[in-house]
PDB file of C-alpha atoms in Angstrom:
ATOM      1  CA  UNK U   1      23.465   6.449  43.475  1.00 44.00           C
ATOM      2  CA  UNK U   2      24.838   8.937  41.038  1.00 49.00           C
ATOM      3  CA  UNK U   3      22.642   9.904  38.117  1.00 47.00           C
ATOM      4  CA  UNK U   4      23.518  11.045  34.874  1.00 51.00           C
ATOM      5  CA  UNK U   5      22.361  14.166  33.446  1.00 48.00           C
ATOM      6  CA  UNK U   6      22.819  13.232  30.116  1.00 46.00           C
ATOM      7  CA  UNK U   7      20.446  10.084  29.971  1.00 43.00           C
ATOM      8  CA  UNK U   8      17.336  12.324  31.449  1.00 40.00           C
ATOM      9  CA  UNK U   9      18.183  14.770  28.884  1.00 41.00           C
ATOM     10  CA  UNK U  10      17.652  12.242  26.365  1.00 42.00           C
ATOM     11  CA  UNK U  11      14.345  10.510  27.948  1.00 42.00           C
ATOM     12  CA  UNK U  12      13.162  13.782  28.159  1.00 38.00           C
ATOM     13  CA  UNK U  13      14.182  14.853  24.249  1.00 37.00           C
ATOM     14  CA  UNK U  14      12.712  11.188  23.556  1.00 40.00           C
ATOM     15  CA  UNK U  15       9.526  11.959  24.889  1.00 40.00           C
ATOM     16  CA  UNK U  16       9.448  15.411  23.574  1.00 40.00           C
ATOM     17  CA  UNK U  17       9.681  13.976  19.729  1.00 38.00           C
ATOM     18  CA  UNK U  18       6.974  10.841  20.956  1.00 39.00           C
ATOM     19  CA  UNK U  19       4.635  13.531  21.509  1.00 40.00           C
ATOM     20  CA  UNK U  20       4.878  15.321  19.001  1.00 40.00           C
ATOM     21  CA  UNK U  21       4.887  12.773  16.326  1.00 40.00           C
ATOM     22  CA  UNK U  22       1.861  11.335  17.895  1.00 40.00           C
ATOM     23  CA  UNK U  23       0.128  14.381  17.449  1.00 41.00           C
ATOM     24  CA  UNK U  24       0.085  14.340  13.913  1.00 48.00           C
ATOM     25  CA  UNK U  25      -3.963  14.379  13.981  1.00 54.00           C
ATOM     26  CA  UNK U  26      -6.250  16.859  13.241  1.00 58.00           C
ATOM     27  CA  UNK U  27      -9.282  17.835  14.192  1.00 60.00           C
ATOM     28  CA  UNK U  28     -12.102  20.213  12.946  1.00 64.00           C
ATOM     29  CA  UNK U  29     -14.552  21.177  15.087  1.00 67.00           C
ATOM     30  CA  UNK U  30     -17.677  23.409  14.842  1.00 70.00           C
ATOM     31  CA  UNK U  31     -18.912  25.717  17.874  1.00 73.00           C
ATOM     32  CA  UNK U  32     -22.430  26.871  18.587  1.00 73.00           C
ATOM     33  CA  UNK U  33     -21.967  30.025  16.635  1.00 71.00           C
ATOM     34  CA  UNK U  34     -21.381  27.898  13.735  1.00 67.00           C
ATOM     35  CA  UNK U  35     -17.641  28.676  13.540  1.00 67.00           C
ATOM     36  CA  UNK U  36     -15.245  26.291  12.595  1.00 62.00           C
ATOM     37  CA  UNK U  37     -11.631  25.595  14.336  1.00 65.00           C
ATOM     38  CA  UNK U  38      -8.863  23.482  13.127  1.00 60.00           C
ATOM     39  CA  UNK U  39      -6.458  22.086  15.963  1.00 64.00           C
ATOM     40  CA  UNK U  40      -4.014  19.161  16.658  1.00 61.00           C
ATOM     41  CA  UNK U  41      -6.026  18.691  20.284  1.00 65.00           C
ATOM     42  CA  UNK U  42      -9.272  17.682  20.738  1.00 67.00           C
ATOM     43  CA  UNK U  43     -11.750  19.873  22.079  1.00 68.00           C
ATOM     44  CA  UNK U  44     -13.030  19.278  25.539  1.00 69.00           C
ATOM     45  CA  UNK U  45     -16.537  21.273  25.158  1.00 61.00           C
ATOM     46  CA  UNK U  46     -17.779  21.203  21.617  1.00 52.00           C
ATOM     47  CA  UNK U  47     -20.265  18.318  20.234  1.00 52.00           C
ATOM     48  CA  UNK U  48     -19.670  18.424  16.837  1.00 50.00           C
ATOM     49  CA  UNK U  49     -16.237  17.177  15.931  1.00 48.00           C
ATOM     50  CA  UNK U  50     -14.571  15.655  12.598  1.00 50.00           C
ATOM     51  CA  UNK U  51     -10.964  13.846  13.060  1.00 48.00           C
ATOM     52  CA  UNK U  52      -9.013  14.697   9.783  1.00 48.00           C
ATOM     53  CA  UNK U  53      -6.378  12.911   8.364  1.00 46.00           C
ATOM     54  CA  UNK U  54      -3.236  15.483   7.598  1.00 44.00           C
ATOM     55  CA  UNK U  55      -2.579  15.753   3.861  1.00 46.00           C
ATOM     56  CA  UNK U  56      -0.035  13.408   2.340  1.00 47.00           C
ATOM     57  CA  UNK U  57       2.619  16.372   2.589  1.00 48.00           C
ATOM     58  CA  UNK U  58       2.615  16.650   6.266  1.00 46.00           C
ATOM     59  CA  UNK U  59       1.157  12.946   7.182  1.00 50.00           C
ATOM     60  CA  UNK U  60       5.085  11.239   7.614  1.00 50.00           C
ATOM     61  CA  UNK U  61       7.040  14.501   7.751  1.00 63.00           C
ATOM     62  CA  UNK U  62       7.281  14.906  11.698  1.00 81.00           C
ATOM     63  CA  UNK U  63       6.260  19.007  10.963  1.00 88.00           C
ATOM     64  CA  UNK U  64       5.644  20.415  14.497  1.00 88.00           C
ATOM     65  CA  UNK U  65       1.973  20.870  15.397  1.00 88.00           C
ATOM     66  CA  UNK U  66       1.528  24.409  14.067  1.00 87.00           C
ATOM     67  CA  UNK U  67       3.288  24.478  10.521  1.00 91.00           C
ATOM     68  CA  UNK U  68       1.301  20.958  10.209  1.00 90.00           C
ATOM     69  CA  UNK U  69      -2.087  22.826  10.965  1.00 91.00           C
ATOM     70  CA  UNK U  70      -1.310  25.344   8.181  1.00 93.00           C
ATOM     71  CA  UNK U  71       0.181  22.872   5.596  1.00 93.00           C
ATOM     72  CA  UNK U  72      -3.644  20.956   6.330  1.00 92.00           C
ATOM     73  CA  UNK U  73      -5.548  23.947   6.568  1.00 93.00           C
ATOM     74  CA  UNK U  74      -3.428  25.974   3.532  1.00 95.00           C
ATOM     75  CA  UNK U  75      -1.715  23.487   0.979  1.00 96.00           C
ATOM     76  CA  UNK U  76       0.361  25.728  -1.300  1.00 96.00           C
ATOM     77  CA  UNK U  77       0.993  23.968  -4.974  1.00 96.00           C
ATOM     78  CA  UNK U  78       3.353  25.512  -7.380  1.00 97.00           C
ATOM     79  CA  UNK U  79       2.898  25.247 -11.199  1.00 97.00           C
ATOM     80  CA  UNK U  80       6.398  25.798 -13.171  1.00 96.00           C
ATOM     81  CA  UNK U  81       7.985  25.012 -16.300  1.00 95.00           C
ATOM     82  CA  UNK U  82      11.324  23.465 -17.351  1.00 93.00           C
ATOM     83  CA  UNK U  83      13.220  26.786 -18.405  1.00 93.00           C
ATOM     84  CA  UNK U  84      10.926  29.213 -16.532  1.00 95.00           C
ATOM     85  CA  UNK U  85      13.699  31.446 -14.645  1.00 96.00           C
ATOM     86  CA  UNK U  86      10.766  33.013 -12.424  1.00 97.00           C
ATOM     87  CA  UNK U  87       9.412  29.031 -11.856  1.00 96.00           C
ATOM     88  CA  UNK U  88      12.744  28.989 -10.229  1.00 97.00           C
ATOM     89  CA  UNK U  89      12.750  31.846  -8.201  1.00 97.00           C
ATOM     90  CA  UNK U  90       9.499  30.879  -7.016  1.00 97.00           C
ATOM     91  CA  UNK U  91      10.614  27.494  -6.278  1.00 97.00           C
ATOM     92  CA  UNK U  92      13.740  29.155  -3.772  1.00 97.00           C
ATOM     93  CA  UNK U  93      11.777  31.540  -2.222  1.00 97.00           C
ATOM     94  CA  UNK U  94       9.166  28.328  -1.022  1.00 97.00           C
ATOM     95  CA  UNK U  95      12.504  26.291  -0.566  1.00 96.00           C
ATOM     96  CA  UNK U  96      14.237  28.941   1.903  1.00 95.00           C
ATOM     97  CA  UNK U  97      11.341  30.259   3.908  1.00 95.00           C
ATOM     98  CA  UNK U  98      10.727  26.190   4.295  1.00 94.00           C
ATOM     99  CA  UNK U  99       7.451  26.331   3.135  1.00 95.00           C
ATOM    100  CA  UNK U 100       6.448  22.729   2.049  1.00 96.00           C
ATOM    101  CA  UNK U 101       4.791  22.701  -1.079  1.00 96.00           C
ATOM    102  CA  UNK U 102       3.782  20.016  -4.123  1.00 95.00           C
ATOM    103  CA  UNK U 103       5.012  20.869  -7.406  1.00 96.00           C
ATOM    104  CA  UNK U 104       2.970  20.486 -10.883  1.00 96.00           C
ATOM    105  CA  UNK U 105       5.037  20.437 -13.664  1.00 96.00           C
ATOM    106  CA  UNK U 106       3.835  22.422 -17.384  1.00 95.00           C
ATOM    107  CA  UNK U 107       5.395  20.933 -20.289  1.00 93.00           C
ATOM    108  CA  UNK U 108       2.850  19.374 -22.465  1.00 93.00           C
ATOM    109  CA  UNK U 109      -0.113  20.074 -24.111  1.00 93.00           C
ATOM    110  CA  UNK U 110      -2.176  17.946 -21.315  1.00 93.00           C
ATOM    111  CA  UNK U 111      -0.152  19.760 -18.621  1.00 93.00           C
ATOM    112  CA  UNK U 112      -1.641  23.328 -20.206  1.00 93.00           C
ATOM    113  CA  UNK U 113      -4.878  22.184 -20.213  1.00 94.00           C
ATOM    114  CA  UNK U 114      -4.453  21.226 -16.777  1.00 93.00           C
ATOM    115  CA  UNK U 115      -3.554  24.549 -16.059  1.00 92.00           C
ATOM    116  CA  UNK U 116      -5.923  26.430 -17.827  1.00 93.00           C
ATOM    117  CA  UNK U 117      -8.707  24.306 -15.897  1.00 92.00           C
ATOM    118  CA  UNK U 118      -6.753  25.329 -12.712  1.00 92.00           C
ATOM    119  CA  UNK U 119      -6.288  29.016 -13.246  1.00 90.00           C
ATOM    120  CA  UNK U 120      -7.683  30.445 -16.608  1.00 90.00           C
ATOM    121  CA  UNK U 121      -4.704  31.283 -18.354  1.00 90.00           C
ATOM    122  CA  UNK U 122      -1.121  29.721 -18.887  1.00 89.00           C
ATOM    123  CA  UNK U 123       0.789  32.605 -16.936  1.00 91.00           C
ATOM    124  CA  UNK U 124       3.596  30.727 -14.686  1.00 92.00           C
ATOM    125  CA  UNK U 125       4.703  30.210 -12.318  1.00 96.00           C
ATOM    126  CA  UNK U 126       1.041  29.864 -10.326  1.00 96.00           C
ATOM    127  CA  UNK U 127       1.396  29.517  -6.792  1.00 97.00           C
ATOM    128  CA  UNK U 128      -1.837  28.015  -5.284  1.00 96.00           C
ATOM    129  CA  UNK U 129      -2.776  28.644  -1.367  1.00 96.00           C
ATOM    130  CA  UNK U 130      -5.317  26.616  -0.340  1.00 93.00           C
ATOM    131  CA  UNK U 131      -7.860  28.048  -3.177  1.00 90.00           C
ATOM    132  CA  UNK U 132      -6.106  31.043  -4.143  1.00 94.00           C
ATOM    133  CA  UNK U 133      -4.164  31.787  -7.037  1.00 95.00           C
ATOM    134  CA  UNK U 134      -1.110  34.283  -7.400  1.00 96.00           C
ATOM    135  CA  UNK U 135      -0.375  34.286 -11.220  1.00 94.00           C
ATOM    136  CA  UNK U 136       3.368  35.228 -11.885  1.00 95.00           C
ATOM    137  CA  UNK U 137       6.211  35.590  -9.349  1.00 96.00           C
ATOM    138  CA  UNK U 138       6.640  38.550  -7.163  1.00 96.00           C
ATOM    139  CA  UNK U 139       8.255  38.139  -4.003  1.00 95.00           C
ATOM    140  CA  UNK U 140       6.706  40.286  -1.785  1.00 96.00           C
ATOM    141  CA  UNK U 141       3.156  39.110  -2.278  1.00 97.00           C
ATOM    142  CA  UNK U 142       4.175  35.723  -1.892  1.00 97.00           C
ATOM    143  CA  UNK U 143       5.732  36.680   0.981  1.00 96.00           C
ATOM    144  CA  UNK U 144       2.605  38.325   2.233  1.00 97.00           C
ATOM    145  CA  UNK U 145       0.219  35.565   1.162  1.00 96.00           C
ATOM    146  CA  UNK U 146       2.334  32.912   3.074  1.00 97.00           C
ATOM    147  CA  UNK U 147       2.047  35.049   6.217  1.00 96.00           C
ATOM    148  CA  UNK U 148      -1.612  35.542   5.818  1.00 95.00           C
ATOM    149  CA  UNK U 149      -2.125  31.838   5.203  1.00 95.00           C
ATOM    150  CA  UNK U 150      -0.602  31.174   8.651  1.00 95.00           C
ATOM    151  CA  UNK U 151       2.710  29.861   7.327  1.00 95.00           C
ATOM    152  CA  UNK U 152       5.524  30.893   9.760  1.00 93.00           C
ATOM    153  CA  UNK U 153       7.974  33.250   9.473  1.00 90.00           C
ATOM    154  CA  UNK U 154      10.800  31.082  10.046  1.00 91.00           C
ATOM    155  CA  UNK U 155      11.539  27.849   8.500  1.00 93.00           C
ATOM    156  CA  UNK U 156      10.532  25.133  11.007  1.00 91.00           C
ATOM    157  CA  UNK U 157      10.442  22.058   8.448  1.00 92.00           C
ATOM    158  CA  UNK U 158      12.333  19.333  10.389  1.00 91.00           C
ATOM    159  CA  UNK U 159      16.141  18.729   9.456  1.00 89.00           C
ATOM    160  CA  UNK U 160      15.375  16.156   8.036  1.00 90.00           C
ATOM    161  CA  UNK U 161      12.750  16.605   5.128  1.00 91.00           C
ATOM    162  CA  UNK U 162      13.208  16.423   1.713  1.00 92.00           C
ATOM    163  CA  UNK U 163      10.922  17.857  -0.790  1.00 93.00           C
ATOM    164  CA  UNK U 164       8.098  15.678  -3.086  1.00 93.00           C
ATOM    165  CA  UNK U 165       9.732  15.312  -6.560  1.00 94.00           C
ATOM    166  CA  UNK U 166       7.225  17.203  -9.228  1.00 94.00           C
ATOM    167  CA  UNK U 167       4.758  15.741 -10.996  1.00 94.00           C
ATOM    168  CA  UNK U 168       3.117  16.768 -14.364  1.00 95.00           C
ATOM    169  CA  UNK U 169      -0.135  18.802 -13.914  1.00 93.00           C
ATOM    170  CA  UNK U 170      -1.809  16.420 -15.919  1.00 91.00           C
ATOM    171  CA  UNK U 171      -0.654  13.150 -15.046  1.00 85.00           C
ATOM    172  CA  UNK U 172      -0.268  10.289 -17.868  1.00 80.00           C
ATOM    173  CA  UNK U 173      -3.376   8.179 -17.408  1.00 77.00           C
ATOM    174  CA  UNK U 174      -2.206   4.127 -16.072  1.00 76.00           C
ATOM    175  CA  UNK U 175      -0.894   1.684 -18.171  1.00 76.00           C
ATOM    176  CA  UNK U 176      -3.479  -0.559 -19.606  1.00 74.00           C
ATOM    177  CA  UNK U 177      -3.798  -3.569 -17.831  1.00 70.00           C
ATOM    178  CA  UNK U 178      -2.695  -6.682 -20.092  1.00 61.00           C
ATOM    179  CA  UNK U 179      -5.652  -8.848 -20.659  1.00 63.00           C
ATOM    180  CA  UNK U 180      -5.580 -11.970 -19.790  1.00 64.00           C
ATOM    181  CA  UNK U 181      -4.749 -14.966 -21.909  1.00 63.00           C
ATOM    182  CA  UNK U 182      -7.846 -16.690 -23.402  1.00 64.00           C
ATOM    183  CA  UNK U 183      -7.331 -20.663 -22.168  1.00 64.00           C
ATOM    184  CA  UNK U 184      -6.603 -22.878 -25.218  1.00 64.00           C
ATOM    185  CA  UNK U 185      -9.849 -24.993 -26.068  1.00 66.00           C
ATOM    186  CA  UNK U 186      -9.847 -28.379 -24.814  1.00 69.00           C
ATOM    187  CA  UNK U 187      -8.595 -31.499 -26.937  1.00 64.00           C
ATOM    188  CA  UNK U 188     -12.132 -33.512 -27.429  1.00 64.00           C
ATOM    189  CA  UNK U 189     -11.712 -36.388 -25.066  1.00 65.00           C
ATOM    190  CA  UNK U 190     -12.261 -40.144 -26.584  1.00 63.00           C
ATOM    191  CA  UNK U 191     -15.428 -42.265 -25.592  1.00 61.00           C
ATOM    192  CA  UNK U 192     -14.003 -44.391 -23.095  1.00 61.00           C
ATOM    193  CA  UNK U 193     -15.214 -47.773 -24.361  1.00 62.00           C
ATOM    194  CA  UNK U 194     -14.664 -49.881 -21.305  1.00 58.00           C
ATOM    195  CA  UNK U 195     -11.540 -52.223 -20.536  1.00 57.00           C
ATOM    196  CA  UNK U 196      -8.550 -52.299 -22.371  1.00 58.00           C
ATOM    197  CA  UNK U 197      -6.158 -55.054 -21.889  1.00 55.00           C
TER     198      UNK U 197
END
């Protein structure tokens, strides 16, 4: 019986991706000393233990265990503005180090208000690590900030992933729902005055 090399190499790629992709869960869990620890395994010894869902960024996006742990751990949100050259450098420098990120949009008077609430001022682009706020673009502490965050080096976002499209920082509220149509009042009906022939 002859066996072919390439078919285990692709059961063994197969189940490679099935575990991964399974282990998009993570869990939080809090040791005696009171510290807490993030990880995409349960733990074996611990009692208290919280099973997280991943935020929507990495929850269908197939991110490998540890850049999925540092999207949930660190989200990073980017505030620009249509014409804002140093929105746009901030934008590449996220886009090439394949750092996933969502992006909040700045172009109306709600959308400044928004930001305001977010980070005091209206200084953009605002880049937004978990809870803290770089005001203005420079690349190097970006840089830096990413790396402390836990993001990794290299770009590891799968081949496949394609970036959230931007929303405004202050989203329009929803459409009003139509009412609904009062019924038409009922015709009076006539005494029914027995047989008719």
């Amino acid at each position: 019986m002859k066996f072919n090399k390439k078919i285990l190499a692709c059961s063994l790629f197969s189940a490679a991706f099935m575990a991964v992709t399974a282990q998009a869960q993570l869990y939080k869990s809090v040791g005696p000393d009171g510290k807490v620890t993030y990880s995409d395994q349960p733990p074996s010894n611990q009692k208290q233990v919280e099973k997280k869902k991943l935020p929507s960024i990495a929850e269908n996006n197939n991110f490998p265990p540890e850049l999925a742990l540092v999207v949930a751990k660190n989200p990073v949100t980017l505030y620009t503005a249509t014409g804002c050259t140093p929105c746009n450098d901030g934008r590449n420098l996220l886009k090439t180090a394949g750092i996933p990120f969502s992006e909040k949009t700045v172009n109306t008077a709600a959308d400044q208000e928004k930001l305001k609430q977010v980070s005091g001022d209206i200084q953009m682009p605002l880049l937004v690590i978990a809870n803290v706020k770089f005001r203005g673009y420079s690349s190097d502490q970006w840089k830096d900030a990413l790396d402390k965050a836990g993001y990794p080096s290299t770009n590891k976002l799968p081949k496949d992933y394609r970036y959230p499209a931007a929303e405004p920082a202050s989203p329009p509220p929803p459409p009003k729902e139509a009412e609904p149509a009062t019924p038409a009042p009922e015709a009076p009906k006539k005494p029914d005055n027995g047989f008719k022939f």
